Short mmCIF file of C-alpha atoms in Angstrom, two decimals:
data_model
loop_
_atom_site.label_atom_id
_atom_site.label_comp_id
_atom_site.label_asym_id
_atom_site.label_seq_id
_atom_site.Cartn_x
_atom_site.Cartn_y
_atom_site.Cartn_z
CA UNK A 1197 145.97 303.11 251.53
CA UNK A 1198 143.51 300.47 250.12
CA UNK A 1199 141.55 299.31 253.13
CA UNK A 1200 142.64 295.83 252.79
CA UNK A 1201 146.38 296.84 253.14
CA UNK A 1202 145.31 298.91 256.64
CA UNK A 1203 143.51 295.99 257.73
CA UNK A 1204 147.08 293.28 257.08
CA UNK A 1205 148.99 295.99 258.57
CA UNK A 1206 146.70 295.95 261.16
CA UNK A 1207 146.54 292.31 261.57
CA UNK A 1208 150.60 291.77 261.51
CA UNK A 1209 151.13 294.61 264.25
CA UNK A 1210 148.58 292.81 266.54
CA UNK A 1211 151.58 290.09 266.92
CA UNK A 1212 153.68 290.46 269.97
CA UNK A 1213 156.56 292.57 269.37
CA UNK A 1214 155.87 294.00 265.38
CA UNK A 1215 155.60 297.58 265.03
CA UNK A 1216 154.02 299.38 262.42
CA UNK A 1217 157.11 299.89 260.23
CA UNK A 1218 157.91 295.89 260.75
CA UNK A 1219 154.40 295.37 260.05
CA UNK A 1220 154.15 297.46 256.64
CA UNK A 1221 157.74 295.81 255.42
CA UNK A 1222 155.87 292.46 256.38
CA UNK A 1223 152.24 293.11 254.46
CA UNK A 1224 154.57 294.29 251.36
CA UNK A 1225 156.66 291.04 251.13
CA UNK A 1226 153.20 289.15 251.40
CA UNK A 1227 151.71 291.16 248.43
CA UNK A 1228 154.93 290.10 246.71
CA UNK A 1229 155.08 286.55 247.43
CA UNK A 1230 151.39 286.29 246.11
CA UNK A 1231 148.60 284.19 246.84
CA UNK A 1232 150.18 280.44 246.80
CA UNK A 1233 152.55 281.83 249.99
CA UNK A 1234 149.93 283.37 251.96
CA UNK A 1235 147.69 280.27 251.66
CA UNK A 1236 150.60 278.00 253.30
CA UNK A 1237 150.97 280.52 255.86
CA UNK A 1238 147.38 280.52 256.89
CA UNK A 1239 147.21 276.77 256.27
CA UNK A 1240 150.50 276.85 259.00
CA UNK A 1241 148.52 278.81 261.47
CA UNK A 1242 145.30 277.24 261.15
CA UNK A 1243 147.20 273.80 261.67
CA UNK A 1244 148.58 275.33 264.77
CA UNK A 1245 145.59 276.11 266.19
CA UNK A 1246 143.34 273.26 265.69
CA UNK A 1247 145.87 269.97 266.02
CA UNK A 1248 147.82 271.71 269.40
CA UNK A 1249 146.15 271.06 272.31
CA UNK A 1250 147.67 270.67 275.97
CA UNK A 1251 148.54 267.13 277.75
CA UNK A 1252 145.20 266.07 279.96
CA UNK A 1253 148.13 265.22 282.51
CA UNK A 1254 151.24 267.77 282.40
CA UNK A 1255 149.80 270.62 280.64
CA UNK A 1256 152.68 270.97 277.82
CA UNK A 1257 151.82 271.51 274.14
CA UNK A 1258 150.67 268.60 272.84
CA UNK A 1259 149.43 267.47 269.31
CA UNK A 1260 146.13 265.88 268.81
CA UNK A 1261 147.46 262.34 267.41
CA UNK A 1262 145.33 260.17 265.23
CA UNK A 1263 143.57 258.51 267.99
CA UNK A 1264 141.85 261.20 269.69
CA UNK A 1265 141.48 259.68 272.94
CA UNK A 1266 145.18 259.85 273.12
CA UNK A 1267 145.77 262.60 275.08
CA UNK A 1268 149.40 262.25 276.08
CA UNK A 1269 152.60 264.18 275.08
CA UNK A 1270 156.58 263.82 274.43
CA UNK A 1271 157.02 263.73 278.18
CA UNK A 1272 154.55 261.97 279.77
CA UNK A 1273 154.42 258.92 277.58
CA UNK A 1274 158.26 258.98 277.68
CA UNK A 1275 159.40 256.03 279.69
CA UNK A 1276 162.82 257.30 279.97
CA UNK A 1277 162.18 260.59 281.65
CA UNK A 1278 162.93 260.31 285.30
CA UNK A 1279 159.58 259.84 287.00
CA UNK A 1280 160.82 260.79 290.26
CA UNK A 1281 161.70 264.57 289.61
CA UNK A 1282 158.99 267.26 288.25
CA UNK A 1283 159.82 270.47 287.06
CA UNK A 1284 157.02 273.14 287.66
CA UNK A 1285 156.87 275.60 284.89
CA UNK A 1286 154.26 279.20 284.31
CA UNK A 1287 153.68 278.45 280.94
CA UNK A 1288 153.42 275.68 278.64
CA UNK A 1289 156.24 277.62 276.48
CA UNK A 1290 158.55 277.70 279.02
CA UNK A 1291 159.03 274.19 278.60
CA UNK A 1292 161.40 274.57 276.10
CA UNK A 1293 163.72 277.06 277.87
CA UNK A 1294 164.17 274.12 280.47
CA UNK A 1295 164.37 270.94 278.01
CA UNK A 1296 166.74 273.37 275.37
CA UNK A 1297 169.34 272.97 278.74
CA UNK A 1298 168.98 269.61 279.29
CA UNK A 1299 170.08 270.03 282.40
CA UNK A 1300 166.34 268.37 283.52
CA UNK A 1301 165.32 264.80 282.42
CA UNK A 1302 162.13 264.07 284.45
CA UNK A 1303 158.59 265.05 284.08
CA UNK A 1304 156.59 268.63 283.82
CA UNK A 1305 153.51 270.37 285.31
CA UNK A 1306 152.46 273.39 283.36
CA UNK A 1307 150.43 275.80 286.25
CA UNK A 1308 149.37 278.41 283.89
CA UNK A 1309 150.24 281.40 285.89
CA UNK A 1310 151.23 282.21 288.53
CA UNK A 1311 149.48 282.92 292.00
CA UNK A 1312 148.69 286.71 292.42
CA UNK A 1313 145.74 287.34 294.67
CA UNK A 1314 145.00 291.04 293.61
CA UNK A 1315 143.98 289.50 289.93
CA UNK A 1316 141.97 287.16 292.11
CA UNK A 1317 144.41 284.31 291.06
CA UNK A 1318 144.30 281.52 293.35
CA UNK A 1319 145.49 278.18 294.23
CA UNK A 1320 142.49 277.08 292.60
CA UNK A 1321 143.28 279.17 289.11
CA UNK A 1322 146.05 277.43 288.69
CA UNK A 1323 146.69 273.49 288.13
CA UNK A 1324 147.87 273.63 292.04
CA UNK A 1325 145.27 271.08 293.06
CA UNK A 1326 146.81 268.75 290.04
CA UNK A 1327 149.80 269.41 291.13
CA UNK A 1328 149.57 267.93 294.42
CA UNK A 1329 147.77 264.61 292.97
CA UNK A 1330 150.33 263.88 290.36
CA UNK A 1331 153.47 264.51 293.10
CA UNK A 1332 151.33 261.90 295.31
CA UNK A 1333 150.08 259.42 292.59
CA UNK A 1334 153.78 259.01 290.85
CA UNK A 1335 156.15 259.26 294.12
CA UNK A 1336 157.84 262.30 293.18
CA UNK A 1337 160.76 262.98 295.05
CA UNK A 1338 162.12 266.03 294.00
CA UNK A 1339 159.77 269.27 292.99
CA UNK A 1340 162.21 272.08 290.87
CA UNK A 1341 159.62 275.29 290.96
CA UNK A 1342 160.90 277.16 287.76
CA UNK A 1343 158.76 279.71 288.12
CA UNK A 1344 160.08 283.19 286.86
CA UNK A 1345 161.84 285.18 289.00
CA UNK A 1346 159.07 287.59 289.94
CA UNK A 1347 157.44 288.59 293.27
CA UNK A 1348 154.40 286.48 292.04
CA UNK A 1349 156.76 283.39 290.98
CA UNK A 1350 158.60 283.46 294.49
CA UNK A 1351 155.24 283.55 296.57
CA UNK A 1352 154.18 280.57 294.29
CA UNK A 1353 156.94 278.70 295.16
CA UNK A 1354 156.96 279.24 299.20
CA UNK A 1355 153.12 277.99 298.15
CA UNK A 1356 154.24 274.74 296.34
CA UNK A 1357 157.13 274.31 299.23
CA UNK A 1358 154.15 274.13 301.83
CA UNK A 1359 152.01 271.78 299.37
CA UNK A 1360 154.49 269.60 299.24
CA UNK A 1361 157.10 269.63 301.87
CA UNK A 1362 154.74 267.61 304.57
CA UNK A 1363 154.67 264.87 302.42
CA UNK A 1364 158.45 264.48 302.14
CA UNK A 1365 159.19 265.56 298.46
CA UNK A 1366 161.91 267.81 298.20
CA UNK A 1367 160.73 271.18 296.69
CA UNK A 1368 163.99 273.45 295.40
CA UNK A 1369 164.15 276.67 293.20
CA UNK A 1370 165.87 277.46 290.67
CA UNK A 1371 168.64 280.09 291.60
CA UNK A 1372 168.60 283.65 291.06
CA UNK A 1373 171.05 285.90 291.24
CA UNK A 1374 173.79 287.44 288.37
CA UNK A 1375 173.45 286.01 284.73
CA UNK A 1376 175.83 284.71 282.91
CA UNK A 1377 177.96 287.07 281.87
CA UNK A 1378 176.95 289.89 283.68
CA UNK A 1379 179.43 292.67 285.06
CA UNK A 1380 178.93 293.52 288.78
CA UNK A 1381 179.11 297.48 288.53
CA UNK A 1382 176.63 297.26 286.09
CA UNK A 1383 173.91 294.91 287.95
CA UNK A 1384 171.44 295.25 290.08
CA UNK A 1385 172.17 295.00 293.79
CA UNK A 1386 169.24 293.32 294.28
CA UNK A 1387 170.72 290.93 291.92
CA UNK A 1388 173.94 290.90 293.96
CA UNK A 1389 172.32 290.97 297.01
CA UNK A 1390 170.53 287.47 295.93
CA UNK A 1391 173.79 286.21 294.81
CA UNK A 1392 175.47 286.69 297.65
CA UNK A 1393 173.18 285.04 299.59
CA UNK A 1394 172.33 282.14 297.83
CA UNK A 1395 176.36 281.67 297.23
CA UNK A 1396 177.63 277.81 296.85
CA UNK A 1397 180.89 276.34 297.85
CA UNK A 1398 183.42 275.78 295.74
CA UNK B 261 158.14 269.97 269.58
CA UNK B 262 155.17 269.09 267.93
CA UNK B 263 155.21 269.37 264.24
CA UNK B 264 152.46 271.52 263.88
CA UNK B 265 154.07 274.19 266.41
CA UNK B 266 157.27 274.14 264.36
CA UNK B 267 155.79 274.40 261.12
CA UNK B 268 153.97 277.64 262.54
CA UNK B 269 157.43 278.82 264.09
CA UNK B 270 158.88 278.24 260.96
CA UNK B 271 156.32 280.31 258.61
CA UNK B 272 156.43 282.90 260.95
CA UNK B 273 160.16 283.12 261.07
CA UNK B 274 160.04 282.99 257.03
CA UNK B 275 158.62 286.80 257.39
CA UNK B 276 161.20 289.35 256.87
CA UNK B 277 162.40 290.97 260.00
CA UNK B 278 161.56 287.88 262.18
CA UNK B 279 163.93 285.57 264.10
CA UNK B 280 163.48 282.32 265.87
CA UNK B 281 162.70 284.09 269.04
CA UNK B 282 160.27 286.36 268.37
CA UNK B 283 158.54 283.79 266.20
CA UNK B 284 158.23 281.04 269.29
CA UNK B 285 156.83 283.96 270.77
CA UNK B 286 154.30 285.30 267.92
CA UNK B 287 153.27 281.53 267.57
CA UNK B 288 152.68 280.79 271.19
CA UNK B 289 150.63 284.08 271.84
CA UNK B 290 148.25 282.44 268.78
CA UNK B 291 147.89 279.33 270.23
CA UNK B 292 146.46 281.46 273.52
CA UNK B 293 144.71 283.83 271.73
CA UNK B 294 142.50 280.97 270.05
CA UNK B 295 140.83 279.40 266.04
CA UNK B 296 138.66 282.51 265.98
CA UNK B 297 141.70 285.01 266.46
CA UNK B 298 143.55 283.09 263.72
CA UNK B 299 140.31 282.89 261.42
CA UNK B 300 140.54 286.25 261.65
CA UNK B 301 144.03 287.23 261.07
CA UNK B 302 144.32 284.54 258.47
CA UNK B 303 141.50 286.48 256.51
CA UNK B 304 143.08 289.66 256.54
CA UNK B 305 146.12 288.02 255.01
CA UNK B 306 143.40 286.38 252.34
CA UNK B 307 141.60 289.39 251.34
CA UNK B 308 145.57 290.96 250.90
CA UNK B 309 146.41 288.86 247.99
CA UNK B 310 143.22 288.57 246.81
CA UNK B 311 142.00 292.05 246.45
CA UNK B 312 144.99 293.91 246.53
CA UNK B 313 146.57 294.55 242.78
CA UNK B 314 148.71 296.94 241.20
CA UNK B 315 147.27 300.22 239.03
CA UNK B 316 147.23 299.32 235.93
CA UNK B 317 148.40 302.95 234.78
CA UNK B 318 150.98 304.19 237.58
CA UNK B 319 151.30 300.35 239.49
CA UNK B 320 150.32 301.77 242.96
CA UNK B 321 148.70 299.12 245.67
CA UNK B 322 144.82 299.76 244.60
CA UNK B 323 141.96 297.54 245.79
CA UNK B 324 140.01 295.95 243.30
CA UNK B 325 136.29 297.59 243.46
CA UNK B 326 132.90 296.20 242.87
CA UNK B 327 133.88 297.17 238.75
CA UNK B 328 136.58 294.58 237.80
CA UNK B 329 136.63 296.89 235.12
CA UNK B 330 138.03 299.82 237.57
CA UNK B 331 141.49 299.71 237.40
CA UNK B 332 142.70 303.26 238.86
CA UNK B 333 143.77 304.47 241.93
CA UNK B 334 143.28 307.01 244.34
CA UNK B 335 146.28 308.69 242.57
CA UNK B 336 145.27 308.64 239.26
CA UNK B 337 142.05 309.02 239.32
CA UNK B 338 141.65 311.92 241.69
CA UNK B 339 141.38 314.86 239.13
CA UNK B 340 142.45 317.45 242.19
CA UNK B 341 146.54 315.30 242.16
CA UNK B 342 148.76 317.83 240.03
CA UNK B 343 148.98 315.96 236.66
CA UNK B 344 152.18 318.48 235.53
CA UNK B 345 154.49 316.19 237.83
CA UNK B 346 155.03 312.96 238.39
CA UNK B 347 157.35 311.16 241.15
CA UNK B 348 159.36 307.96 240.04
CA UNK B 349 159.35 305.26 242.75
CA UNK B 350 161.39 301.50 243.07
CA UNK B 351 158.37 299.93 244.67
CA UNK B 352 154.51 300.67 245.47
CA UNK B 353 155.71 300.57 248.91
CA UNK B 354 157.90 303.66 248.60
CA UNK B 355 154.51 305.86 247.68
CA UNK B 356 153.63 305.80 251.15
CA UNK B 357 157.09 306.89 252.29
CA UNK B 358 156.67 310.07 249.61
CA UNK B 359 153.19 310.68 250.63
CA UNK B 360 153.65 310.66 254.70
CA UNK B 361 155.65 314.01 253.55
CA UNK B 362 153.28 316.04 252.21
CA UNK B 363 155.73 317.35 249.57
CA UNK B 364 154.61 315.64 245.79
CA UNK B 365 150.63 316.35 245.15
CA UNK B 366 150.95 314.96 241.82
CA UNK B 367 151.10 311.05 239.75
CA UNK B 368 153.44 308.47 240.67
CA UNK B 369 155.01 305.72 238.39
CA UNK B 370 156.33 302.57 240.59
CA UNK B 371 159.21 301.05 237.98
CA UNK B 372 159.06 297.77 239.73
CA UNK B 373 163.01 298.02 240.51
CA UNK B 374 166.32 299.61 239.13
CA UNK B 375 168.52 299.26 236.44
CA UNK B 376 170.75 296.45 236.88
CA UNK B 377 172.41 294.96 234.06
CA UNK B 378 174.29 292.43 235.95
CA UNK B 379 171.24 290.89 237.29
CA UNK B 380 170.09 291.25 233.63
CA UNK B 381 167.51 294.12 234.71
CA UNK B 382 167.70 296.20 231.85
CA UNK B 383 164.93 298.83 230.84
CA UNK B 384 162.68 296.64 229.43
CA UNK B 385 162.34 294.86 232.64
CA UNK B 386 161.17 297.74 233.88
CA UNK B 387 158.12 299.99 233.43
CA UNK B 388 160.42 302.60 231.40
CA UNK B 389 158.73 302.15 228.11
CA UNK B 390 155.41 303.00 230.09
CA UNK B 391 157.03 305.81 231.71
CA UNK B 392 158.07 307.36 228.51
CA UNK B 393 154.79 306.87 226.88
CA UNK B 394 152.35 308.23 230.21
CA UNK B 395 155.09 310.90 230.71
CA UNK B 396 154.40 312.36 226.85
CA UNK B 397 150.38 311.31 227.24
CA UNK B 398 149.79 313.58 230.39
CA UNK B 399 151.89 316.12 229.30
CA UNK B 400 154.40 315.92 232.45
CA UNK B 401 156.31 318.71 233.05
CA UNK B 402 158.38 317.72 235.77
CA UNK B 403 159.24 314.08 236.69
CA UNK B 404 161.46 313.51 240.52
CA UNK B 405 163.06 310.40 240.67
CA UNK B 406 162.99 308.80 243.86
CA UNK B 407 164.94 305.59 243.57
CA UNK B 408 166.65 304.38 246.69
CA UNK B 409 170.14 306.82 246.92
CA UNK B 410 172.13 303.31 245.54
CA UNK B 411 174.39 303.36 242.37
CA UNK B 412 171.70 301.40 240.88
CA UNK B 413 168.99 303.89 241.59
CA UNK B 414 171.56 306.58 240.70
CA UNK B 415 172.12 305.00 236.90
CA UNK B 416 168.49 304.75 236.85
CA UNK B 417 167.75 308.36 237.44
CA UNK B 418 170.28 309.19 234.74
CA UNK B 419 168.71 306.67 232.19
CA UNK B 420 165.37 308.70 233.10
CA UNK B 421 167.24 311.72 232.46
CA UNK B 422 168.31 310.85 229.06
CA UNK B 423 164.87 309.35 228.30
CA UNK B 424 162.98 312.06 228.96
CA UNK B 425 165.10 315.36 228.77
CA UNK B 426 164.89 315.23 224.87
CA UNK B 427 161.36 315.97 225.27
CA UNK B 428 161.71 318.91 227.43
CA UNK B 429 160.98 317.33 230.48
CA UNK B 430 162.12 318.59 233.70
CA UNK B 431 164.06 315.42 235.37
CA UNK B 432 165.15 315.73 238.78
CA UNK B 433 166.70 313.72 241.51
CA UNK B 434 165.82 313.65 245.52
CA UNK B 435 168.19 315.06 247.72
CA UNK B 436 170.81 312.79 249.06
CA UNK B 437 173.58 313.99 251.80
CA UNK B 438 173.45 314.12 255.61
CA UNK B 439 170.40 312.55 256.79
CA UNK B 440 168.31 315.40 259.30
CA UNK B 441 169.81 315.37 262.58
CA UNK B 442 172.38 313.45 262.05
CA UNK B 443 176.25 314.30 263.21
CA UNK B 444 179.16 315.78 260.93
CA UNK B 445 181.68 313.79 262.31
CA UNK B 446 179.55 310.31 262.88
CA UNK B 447 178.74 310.60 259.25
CA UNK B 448 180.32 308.82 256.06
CA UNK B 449 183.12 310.84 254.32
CA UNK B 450 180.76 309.80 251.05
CA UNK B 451 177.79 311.49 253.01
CA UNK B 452 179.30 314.33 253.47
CA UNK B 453 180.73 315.20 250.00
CA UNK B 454 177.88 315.00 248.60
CA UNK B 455 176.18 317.41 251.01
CA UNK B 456 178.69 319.84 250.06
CA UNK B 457 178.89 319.26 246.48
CA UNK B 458 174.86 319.38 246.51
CA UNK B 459 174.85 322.40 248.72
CA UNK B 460 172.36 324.87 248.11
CA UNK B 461 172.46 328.66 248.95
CA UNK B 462 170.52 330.36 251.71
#
């Protein structure tokens, strides 16, 4: 192979989730869609990675408006968002999991990870610190930690629960437990286990 | 979303292969992962469609050398390929499939597509003419058609057949039947008469 094919192979399986037969199907459709396509694409990526930036406040993808002192985003400078409830996500991303149910109408705090002391990550990694100030500075009353469900994600949460708890704001969870849809004899009995204790009334 | 982050999500999901998942997710490890990643990856893509052109004799994927002159590839130009036979292909693609097996050491001759006169893809359309005209220059002995086991590729390799048979050419056809390893009675009907119609004897 021409080394300039290796090397777009190379550069397409790099991506999350593209294997090398995805990759090769990918770099041929390129070669056929010729130079005009390619130059969007790069144009779409290069766009991407200069004009999104994250919120000075809430840490969500943000783009960099005309006025670059702005530094707000969608939620933030949204006066109909609920200012009195904060959802706590890992990742900037996972913003849109929670807006796409609209089941959440109030503010966000992006903490970019998620506490795990053996990778030396620390209250002070994370936008903990921030977190408390904003909870304090807008009277939040509710904190939802939607964390992911991981050992790391609950311990981050009992963290956030302390954090915040003396100063009255509620701090929930999300629930765990079975998905939607799932059969018991084929799930987890951890994941049963959870369910059955966090059961609601009905 | 911003509309920088869905114009990214959206030329990533225009790949082939790609859905709107795995592109939030392809775009939102770039946006981590920095410019100087996409600079990178963006040049790959660049030097692709730039450098990357098709033989001029057999219309393999060749790189275009120092000598804009040099139009060859490492197929046709490497004297030690068996120049007595000569393996049909749909696309430059499918060379690499034939090469990974080891099985043709000699030229290739990528058509550019099959005969399809609904879609008004008759031979002329295709590199036939040339096929005719290298396959009588080199003195081919044997040409294998390897167009995709479809009816289209099917009337192809017949057309070849009557193209080239005249001149005393040996025209033959890949193998198609039960795929290696795969079950008798998980297996088309269609499959399977063919593999005993095309049996061969032991």
């Amino acid at each position: 192979m021409p080394p300039e094919l290796l090397a777009a192979i190379e550069a397409i399986q790099s991506l999350p989730g593209i294997g090398r037969r995805s990759a090769m199907r990918i770099v041929f459709s390129l070669i056929e869609g010729g130079k005009t396509r390619v130059e969007n694409f790069n144009h779409a990526l290069t766009e991407l990675v200069t004009r999104i930036t994250a919120c000075s406040r809430c840490g969500a993808y943000t783009s960099r408006g005309a006025d670059p002192a702005a530094t707000g985003c969608v939620y933030c400078d949204n006066p109909r968002r609920d200012s009195a409830s904060l959802c706590v996500v890992e990742q900037p991303s996972d913003i849109y999991a929670v807006e796409n149910t609209g089941e959440h109408r109030g503010l966000y705090h992006v903490l970019g990870g998620v506490l795990s002391p053996l990778d030396g990550i620390g209250p002070e990694e994370l936008h903990l610190p921030e977190l408390a100030e904003r909870a304090a500075r807008l009277g939040i009353k509710e904190v939802i930690v939607a964390a992911n469900p991981s050992v790391e994600g609950n311990a981050t949460a009992h963290y956030i629960a302390d954090l915040l708890k003396p100063s009255g704001i509620r701090v929930t969870r999300i629930a765990t437990g079975l998905a939607l849809g799932q059969m018991l004899d084929f799930a987890e009995t951890q994941a049963i286990s959870q369910s059955i204790r966090q059961r609601v009334d009905l």
